Every structure is written in C-alpha cells, then in structure tokens.
PDB file of N, CA and C in Angstrom:
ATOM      1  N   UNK M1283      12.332  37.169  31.205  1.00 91.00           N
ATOM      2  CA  UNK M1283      12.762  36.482  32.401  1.00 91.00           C
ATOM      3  C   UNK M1283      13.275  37.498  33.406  1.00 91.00           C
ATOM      4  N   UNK M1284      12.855  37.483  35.045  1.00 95.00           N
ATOM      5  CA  UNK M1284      12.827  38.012  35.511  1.00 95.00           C
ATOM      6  C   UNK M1284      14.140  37.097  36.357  1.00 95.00           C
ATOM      7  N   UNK M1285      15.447  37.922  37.150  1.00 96.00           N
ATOM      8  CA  UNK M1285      16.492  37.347  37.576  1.00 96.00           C
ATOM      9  C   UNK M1285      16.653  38.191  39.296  1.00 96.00           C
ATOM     10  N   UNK M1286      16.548  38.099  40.206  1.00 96.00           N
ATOM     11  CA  UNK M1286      17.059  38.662  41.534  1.00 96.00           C
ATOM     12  C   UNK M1286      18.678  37.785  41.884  1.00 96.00           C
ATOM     13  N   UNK M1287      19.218  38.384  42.113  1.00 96.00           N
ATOM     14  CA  UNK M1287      20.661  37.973  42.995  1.00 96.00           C
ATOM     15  C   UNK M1287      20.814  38.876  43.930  1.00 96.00           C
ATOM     16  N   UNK M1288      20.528  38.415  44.948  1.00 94.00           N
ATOM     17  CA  UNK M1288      20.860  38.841  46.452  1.00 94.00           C
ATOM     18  C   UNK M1288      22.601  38.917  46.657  1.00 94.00           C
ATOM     19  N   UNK M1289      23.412  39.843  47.542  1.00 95.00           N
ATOM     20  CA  UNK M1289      24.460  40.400  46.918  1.00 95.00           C
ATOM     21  C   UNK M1289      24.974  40.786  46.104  1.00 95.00           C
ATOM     22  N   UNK M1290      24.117  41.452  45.399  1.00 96.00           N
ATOM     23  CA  UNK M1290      24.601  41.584  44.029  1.00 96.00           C
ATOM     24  C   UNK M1290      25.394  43.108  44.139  1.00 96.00           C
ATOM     25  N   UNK M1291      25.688  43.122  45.020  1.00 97.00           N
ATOM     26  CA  UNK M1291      26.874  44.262  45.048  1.00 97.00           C
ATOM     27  C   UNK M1291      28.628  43.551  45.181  1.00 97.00           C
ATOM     28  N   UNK M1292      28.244  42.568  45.524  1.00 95.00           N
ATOM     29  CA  UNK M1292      29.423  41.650  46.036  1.00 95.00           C
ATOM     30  C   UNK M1292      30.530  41.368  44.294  1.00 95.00           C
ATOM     31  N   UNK M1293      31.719  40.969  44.827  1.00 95.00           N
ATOM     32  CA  UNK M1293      32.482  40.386  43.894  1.00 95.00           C
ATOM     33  C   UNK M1293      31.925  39.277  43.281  1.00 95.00           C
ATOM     34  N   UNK M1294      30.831  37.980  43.310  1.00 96.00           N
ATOM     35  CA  UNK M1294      30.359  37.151  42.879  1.00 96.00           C
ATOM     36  C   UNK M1294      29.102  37.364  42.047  1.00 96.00           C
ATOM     37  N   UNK M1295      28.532  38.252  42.923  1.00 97.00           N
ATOM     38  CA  UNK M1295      27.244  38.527  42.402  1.00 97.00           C
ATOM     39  C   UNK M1295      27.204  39.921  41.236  1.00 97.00           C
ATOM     40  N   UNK M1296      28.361  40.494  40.883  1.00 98.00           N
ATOM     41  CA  UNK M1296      28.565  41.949  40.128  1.00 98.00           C
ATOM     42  C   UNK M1296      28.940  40.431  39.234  1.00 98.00           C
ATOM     43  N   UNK M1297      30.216  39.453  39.155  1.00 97.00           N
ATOM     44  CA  UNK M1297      30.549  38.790  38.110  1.00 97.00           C
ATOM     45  C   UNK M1297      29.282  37.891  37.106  1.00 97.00           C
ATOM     46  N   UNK M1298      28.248  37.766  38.254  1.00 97.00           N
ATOM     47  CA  UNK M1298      26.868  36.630  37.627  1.00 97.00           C
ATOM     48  C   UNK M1298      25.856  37.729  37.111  1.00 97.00           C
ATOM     49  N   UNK M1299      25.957  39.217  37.472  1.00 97.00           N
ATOM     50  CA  UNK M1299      25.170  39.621  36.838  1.00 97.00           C
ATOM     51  C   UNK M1299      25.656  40.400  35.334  1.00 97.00           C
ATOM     52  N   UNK M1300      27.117  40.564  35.511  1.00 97.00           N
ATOM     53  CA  UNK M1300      27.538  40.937  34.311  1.00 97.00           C
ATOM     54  C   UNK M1300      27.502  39.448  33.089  1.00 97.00           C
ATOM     55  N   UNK M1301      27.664  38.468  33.326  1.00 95.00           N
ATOM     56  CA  UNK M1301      27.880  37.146  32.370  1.00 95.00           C
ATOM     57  C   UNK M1301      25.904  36.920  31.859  1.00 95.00           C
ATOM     58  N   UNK M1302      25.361  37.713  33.079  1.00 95.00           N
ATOM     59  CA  UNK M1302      23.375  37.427  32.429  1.00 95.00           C
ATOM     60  C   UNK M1302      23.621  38.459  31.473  1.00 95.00           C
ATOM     61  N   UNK M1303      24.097  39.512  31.913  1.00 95.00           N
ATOM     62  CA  UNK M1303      23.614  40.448  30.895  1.00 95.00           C
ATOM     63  C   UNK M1303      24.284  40.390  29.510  1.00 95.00           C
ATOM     64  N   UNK M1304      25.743  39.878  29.532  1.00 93.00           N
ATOM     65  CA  UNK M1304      26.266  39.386  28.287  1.00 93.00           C
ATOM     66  C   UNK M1304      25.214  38.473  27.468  1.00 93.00           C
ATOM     67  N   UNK M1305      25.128  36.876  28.170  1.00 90.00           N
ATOM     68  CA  UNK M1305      24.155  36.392  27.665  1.00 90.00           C
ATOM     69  C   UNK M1305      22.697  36.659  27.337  1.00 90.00           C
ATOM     70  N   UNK M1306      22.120  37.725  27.946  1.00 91.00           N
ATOM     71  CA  UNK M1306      21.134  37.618  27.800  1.00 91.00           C
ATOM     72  C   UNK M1306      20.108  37.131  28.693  1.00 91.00           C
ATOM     73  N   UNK M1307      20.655  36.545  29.335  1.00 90.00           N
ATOM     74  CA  UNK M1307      19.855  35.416  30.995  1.00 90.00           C
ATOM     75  C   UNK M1307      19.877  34.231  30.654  1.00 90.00           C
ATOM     76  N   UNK M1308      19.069  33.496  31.366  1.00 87.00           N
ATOM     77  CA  UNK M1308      19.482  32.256  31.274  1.00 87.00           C
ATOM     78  C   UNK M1308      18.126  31.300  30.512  1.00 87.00           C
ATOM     79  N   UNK M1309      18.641  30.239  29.861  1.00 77.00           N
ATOM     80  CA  UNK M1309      17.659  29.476  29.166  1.00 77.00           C
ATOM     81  C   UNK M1309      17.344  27.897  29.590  1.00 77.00           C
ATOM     82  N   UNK M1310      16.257  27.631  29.971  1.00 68.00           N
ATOM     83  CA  UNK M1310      15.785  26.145  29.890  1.00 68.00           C
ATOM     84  C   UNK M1310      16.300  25.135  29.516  1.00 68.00           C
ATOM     85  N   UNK M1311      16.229  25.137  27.946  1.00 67.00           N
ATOM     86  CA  UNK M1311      17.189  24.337  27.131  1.00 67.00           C
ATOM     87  C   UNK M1311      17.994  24.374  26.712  1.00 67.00           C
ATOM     88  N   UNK M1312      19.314  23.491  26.299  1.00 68.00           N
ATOM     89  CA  UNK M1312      19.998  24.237  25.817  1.00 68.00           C
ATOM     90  C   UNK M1312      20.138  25.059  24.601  1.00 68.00           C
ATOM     91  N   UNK M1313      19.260  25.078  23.846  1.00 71.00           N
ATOM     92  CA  UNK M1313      19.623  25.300  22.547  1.00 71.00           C
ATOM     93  C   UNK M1313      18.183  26.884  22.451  1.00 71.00           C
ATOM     94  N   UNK M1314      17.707  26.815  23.548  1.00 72.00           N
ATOM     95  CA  UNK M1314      16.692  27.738  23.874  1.00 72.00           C
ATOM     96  C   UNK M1314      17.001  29.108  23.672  1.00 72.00           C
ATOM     97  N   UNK M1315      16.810  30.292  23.264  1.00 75.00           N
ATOM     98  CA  UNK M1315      17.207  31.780  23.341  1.00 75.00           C
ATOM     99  C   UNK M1315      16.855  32.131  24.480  1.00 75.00           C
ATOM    100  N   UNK M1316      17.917  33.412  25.236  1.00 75.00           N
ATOM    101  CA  UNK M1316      17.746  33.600  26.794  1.00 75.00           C
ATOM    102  C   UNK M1316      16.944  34.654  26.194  1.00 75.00           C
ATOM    103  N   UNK M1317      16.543  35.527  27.532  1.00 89.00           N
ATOM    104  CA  UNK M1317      15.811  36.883  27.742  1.00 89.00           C
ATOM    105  C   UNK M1317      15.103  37.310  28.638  1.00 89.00           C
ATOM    106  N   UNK M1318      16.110  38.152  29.231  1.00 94.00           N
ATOM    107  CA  UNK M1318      16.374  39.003  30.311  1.00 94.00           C
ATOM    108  C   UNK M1318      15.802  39.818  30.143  1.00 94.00           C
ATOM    109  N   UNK M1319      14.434  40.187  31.092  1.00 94.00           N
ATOM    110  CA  UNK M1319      13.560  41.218  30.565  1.00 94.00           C
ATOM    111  C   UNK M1319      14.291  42.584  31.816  1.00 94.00           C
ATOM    112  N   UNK M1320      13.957  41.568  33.330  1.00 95.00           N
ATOM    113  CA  UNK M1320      14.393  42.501  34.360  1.00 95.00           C
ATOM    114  C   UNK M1320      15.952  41.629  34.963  1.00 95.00           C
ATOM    115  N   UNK M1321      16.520  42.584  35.562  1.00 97.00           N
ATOM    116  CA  UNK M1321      17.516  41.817  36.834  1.00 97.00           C
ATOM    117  C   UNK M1321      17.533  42.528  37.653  1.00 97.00           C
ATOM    118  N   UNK M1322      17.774  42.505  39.264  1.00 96.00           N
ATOM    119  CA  UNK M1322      17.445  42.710  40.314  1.00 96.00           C
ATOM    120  C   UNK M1322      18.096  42.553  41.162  1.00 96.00           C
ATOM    121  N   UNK M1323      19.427  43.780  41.661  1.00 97.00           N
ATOM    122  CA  UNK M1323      20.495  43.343  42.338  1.00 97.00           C
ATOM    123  C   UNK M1323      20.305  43.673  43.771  1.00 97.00           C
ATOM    124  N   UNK M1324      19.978  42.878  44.839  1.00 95.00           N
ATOM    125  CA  UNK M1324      19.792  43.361  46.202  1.00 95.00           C
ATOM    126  C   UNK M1324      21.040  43.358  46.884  1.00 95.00           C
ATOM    127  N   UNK M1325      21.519  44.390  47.292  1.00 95.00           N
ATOM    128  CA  UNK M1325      22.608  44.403  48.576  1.00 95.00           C
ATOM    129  C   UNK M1325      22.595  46.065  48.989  1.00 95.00           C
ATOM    130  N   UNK M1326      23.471  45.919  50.064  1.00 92.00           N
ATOM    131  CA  UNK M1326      23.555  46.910  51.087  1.00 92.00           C
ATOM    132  C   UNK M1326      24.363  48.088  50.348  1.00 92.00           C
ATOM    133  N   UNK M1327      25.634  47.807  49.878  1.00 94.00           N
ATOM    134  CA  UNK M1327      26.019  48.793  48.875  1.00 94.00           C
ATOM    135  C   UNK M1327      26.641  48.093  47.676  1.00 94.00           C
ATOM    136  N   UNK M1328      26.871  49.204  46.658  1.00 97.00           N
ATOM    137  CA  UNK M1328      27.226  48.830  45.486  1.00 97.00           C
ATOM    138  C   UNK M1328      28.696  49.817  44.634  1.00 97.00           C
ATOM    139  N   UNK M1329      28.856  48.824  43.868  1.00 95.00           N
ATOM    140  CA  UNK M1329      30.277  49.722  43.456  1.00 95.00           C
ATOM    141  C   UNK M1329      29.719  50.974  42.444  1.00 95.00           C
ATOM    142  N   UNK M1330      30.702  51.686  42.577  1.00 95.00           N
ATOM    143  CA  UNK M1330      30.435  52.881  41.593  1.00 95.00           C
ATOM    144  C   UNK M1330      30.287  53.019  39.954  1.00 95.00           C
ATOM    145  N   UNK M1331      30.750  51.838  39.819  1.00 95.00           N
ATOM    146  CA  UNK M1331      30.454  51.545  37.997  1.00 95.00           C
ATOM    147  C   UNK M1331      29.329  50.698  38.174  1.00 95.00           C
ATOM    148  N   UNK M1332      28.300  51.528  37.946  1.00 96.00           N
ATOM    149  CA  UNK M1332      26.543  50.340  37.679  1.00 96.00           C
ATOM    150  C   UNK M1332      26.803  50.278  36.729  1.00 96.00           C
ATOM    151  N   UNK M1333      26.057  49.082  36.460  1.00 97.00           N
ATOM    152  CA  UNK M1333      25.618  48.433  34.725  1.00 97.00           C
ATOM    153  C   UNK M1333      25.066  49.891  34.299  1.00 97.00           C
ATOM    154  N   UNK M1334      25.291  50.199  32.845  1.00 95.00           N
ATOM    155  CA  UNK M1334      24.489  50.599  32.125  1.00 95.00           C
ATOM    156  C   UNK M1334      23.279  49.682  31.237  1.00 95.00           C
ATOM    157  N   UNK M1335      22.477  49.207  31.801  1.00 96.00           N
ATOM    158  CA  UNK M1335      21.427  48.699  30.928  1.00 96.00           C
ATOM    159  C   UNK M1335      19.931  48.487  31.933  1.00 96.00           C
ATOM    160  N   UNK M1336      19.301  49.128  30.825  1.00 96.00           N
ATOM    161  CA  UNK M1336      17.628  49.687  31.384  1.00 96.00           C
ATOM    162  C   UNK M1336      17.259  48.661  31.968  1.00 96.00           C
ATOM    163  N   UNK M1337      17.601  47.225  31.928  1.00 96.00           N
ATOM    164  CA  UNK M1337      16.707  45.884  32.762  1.00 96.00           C
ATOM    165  C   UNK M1337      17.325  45.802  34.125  1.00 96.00           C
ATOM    166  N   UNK M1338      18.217  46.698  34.327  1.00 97.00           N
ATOM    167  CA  UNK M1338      19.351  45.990  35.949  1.00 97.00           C
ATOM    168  C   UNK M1338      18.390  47.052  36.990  1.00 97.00           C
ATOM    169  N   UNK M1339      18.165  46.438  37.513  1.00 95.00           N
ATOM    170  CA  UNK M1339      17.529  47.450  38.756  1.00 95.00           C
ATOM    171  C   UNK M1339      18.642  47.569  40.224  1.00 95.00           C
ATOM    172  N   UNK M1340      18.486  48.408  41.066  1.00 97.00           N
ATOM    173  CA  UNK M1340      19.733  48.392  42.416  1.00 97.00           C
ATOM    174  C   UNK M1340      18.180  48.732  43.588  1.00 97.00           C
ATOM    175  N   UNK M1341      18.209  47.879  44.706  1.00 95.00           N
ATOM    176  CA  UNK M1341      17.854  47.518  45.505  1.00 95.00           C
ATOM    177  C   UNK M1341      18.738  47.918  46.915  1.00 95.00           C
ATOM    178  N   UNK M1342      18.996  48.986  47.460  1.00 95.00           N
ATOM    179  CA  UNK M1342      20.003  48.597  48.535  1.00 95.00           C
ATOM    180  C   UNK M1342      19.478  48.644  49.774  1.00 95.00           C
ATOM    181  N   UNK M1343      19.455  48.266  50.560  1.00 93.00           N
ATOM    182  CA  UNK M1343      19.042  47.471  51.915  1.00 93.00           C
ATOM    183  C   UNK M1343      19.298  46.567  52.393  1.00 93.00           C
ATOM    184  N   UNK M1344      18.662  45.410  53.849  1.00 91.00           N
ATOM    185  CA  UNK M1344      19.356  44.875  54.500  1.00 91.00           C
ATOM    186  C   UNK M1344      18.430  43.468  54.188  1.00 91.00           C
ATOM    187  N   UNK M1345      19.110  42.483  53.872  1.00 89.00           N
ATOM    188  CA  UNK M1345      18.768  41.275  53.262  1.00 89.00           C
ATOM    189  C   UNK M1345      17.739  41.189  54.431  1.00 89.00           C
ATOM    190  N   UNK M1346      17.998  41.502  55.689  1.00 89.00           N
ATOM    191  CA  UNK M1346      17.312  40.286  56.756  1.00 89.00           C
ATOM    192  C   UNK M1346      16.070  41.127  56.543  1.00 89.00           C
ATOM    193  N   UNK M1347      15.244  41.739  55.958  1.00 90.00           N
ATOM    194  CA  UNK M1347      14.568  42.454  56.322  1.00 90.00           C
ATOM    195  C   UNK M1347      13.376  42.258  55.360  1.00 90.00           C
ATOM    196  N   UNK M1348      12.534  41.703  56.171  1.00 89.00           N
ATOM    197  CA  UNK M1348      11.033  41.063  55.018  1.00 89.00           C
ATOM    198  C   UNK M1348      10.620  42.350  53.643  1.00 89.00           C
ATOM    199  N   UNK M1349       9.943  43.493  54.399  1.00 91.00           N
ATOM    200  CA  UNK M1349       9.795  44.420  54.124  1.00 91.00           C
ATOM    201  C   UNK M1349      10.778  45.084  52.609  1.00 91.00           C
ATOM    202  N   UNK M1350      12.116  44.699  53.143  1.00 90.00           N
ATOM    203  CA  UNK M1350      13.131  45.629  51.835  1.00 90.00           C
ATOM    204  C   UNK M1350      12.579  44.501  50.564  1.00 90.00           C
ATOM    205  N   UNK M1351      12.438  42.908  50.912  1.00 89.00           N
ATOM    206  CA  UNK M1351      12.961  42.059  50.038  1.00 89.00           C
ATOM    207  C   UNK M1351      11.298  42.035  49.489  1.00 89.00           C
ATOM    208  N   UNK M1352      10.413  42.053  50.177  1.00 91.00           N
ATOM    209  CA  UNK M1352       9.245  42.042  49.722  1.00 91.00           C
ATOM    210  C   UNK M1352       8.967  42.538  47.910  1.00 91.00           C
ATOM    211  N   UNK M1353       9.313  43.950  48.031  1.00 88.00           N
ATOM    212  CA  UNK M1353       8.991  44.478  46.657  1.00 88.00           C
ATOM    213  C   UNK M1353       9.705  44.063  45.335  1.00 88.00           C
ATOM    214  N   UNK M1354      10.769  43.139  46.112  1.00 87.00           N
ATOM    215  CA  UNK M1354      11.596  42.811  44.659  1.00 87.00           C
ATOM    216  C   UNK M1354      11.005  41.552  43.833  1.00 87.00           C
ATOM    217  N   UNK M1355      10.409  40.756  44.906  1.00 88.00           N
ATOM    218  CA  UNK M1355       9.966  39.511  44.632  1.00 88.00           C
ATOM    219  C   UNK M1355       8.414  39.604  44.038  1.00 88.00           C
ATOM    220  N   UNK M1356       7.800  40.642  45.003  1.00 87.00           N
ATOM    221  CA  UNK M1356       6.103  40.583  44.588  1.00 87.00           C
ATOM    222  C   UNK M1356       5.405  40.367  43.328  1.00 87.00           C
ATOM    223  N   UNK M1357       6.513  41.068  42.407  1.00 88.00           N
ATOM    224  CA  UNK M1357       5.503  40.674  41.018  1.00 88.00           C
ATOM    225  C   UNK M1357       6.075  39.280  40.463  1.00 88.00           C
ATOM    226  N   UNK M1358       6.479  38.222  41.191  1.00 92.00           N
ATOM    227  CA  UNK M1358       7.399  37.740  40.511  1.00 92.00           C
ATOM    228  C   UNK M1358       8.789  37.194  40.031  1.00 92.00           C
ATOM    229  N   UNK M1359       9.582  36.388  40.540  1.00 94.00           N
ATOM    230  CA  UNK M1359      10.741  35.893  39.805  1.00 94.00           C
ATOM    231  C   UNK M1359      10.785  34.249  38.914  1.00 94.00           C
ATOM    232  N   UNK M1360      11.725  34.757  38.519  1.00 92.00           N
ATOM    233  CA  UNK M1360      11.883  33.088  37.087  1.00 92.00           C
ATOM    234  C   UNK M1360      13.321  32.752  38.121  1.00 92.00           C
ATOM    235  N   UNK M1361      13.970  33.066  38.292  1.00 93.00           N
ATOM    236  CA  UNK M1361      15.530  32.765  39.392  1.00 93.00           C
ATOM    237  C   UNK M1361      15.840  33.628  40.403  1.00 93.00           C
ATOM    238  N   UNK M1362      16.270  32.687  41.397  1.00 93.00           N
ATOM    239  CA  UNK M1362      17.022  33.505  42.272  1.00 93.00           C
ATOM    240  C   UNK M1362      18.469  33.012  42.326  1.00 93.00           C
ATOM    241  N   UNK M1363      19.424  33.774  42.498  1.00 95.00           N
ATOM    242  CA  UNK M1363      20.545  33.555  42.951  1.00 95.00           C
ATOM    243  C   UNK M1363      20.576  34.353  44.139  1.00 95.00           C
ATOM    244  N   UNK M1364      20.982  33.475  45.445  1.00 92.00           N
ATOM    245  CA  UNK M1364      20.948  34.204  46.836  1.00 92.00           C
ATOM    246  C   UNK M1364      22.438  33.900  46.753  1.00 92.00           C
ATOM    247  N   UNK M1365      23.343  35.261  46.500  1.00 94.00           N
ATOM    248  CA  UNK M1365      24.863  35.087  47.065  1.00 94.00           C
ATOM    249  C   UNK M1365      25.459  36.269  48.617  1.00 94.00           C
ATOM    250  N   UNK M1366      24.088  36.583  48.946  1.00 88.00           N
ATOM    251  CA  UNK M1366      24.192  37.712  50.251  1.00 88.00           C
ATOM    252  C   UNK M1366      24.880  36.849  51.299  1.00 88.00           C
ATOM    253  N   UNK M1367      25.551  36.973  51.979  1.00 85.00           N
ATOM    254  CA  UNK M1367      26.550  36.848  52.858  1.00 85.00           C
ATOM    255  C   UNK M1367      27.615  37.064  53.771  1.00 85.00           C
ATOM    256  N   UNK M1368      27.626  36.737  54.945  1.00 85.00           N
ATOM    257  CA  UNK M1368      28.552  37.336  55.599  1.00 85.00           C
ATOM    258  C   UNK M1368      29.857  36.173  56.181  1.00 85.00           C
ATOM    259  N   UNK M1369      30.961  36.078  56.083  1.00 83.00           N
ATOM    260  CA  UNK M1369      32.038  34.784  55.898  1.00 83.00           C
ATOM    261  C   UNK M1369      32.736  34.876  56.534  1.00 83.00           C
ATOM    262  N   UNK M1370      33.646  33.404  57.086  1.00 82.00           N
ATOM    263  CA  UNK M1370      34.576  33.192  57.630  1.00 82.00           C
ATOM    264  C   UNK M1370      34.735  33.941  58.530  1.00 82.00           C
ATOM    265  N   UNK M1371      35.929  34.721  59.154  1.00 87.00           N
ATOM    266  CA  UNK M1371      36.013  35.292  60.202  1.00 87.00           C
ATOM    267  C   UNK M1371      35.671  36.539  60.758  1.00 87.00           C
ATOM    268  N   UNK M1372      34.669  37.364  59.654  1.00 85.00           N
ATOM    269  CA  UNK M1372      33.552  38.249  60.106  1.00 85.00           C
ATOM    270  C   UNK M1372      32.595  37.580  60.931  1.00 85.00           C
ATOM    271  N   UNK M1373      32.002  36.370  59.788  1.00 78.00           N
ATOM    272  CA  UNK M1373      30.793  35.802  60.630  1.00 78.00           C
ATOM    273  C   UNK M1373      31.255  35.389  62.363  1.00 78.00           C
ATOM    274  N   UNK M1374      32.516  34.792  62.421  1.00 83.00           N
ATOM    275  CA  UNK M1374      32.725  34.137  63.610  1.00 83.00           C
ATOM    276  C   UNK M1374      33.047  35.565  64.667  1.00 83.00           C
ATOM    277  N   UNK M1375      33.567  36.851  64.313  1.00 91.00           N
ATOM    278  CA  UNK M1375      33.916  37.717  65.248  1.00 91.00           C
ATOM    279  C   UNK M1375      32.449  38.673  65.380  1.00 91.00           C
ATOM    280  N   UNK M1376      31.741  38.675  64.144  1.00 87.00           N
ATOM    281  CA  UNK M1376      30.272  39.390  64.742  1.00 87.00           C
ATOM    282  C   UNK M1376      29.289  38.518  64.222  1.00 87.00           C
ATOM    283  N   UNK M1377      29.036  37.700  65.467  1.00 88.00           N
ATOM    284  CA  UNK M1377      27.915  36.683  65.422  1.00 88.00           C
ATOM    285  C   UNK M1377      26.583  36.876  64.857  1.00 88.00           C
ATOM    286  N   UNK M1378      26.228  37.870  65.424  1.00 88.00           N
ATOM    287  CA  UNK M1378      24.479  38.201  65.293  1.00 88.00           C
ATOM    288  C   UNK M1378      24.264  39.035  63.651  1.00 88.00           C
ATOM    289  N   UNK M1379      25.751  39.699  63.132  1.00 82.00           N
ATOM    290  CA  UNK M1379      25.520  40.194  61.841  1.00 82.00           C
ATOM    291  C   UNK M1379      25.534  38.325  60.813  1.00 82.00           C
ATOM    292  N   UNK M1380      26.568  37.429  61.300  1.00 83.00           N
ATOM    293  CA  UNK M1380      26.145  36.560  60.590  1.00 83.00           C
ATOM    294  C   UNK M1380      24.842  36.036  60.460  1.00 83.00           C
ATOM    295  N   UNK M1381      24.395  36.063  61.630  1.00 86.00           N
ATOM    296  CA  UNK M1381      22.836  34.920  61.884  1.00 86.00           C
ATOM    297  C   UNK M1381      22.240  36.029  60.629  1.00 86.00           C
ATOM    298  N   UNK M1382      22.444  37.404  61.042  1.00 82.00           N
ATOM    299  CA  UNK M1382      21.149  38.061  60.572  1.00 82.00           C
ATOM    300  C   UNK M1382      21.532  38.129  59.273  1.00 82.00           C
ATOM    301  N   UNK M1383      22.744  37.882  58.325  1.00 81.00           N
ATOM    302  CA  UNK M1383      22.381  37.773  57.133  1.00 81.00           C
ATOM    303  C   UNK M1383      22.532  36.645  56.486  1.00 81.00           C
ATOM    304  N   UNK M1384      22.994  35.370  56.986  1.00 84.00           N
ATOM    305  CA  UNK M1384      23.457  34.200  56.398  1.00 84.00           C
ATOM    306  C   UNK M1384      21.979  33.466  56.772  1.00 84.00           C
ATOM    307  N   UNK M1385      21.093  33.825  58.065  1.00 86.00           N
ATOM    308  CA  UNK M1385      19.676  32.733  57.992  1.00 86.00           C
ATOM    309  C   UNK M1385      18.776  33.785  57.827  1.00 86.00           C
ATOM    310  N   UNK M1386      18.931  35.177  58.648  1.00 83.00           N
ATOM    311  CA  UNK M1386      17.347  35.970  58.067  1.00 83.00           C
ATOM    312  C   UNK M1386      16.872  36.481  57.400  1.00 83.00           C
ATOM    313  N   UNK M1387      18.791  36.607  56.609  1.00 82.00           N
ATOM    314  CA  UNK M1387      18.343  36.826  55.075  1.00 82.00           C
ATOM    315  C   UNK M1387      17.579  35.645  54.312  1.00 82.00           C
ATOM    316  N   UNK M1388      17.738  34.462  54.362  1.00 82.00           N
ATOM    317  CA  UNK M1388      16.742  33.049  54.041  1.00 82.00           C
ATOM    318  C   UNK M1388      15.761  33.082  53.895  1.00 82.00           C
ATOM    319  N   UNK M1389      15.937  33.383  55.547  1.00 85.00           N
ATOM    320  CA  UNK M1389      13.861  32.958  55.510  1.00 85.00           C
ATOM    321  C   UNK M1389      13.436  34.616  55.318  1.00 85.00           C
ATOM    322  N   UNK M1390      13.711  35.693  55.238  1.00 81.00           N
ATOM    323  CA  UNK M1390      13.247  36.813  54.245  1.00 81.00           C
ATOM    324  C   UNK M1390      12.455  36.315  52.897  1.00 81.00           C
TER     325      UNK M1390
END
C-alpha cells in the first residue's frame, strides 16, 4: 500500500505518518493485515529527525505546484491524506499564500 500525506512535514502530518509506520498502514477490514509498502511525505520543509525506514520517501516543494505533485502520484496511490495548509491568521494576513496552498494545492 502506497500512502501520500501532503504536509507531512507539519505537526499533524509527522504524527499520521509516524502511527502508519507503527501500524504498518492502513487496512480495509478490520481484522485485515496492513502493509505499507511506500509513504510519501510532501511539504516545503521538514524536521531534522526523518523517519528512519526505507518505505518513507521526503518530497519537498510547493503543494500548489502541478509539476512537484505530479511525480508522487504518477505511479499510483491507495490514500491520500491532504493535511498541507496554511491557517487562521496567516491565511487572513497573507491572502494569496492561503489561496495558493489551501485551493491550488487541491486542485494540484
């Protein structure tokens, strides 16, 4: 199973990709075995403790941007978690960084 989370540099998205990799990823049923072949963390930057494990890949670039997001997706995903974002009173004091990552990261 192939997993992308967009922000995955973020405080939400470092916590959802550490709980896949505990588990294993995520399963269908419940009683199903997970397996996490790849994961796929897209964001702009990332903290200095990366995962150690051969399936986590780091992606860094700018969500809004067809081109960056293109190669992560091309062969393929089983999930996305989109947690890329820009909030509350960033978004409202720099407008055009919200549009450009809260909708063009979207339709990316």
């Amino acid at each position: 199973m192939k997993v992308l989370i967009t922000g995955g540099g973020g405080f939400l998205g470092q916590r959802l990709a550490a709980a896949l990799i505990a588990r294993g990823g995520l399963s269908s049923e419940s009683r199903a075995p997970a397996s996490l072949t790849e994961l796929v963390l897209l964001d702009q930057v990332f903290p200095a403790n990366r995962f150690q494990d051969d399936r986590v890949r780091y992606l860094e670039g700018d969500i809004s941007e067809p081109k960056f997001v293109a190669p992560a997706i091309a062969s393929g995903v089983d999930a996305v978690f989109h947690l890329a974002a820009v909030v509350s009173a960033q978004a409202e004091s720099e407008i055009d960084l919200g549009m450009r990552a809260n909708i063009d990261g979207v339709r990316a």
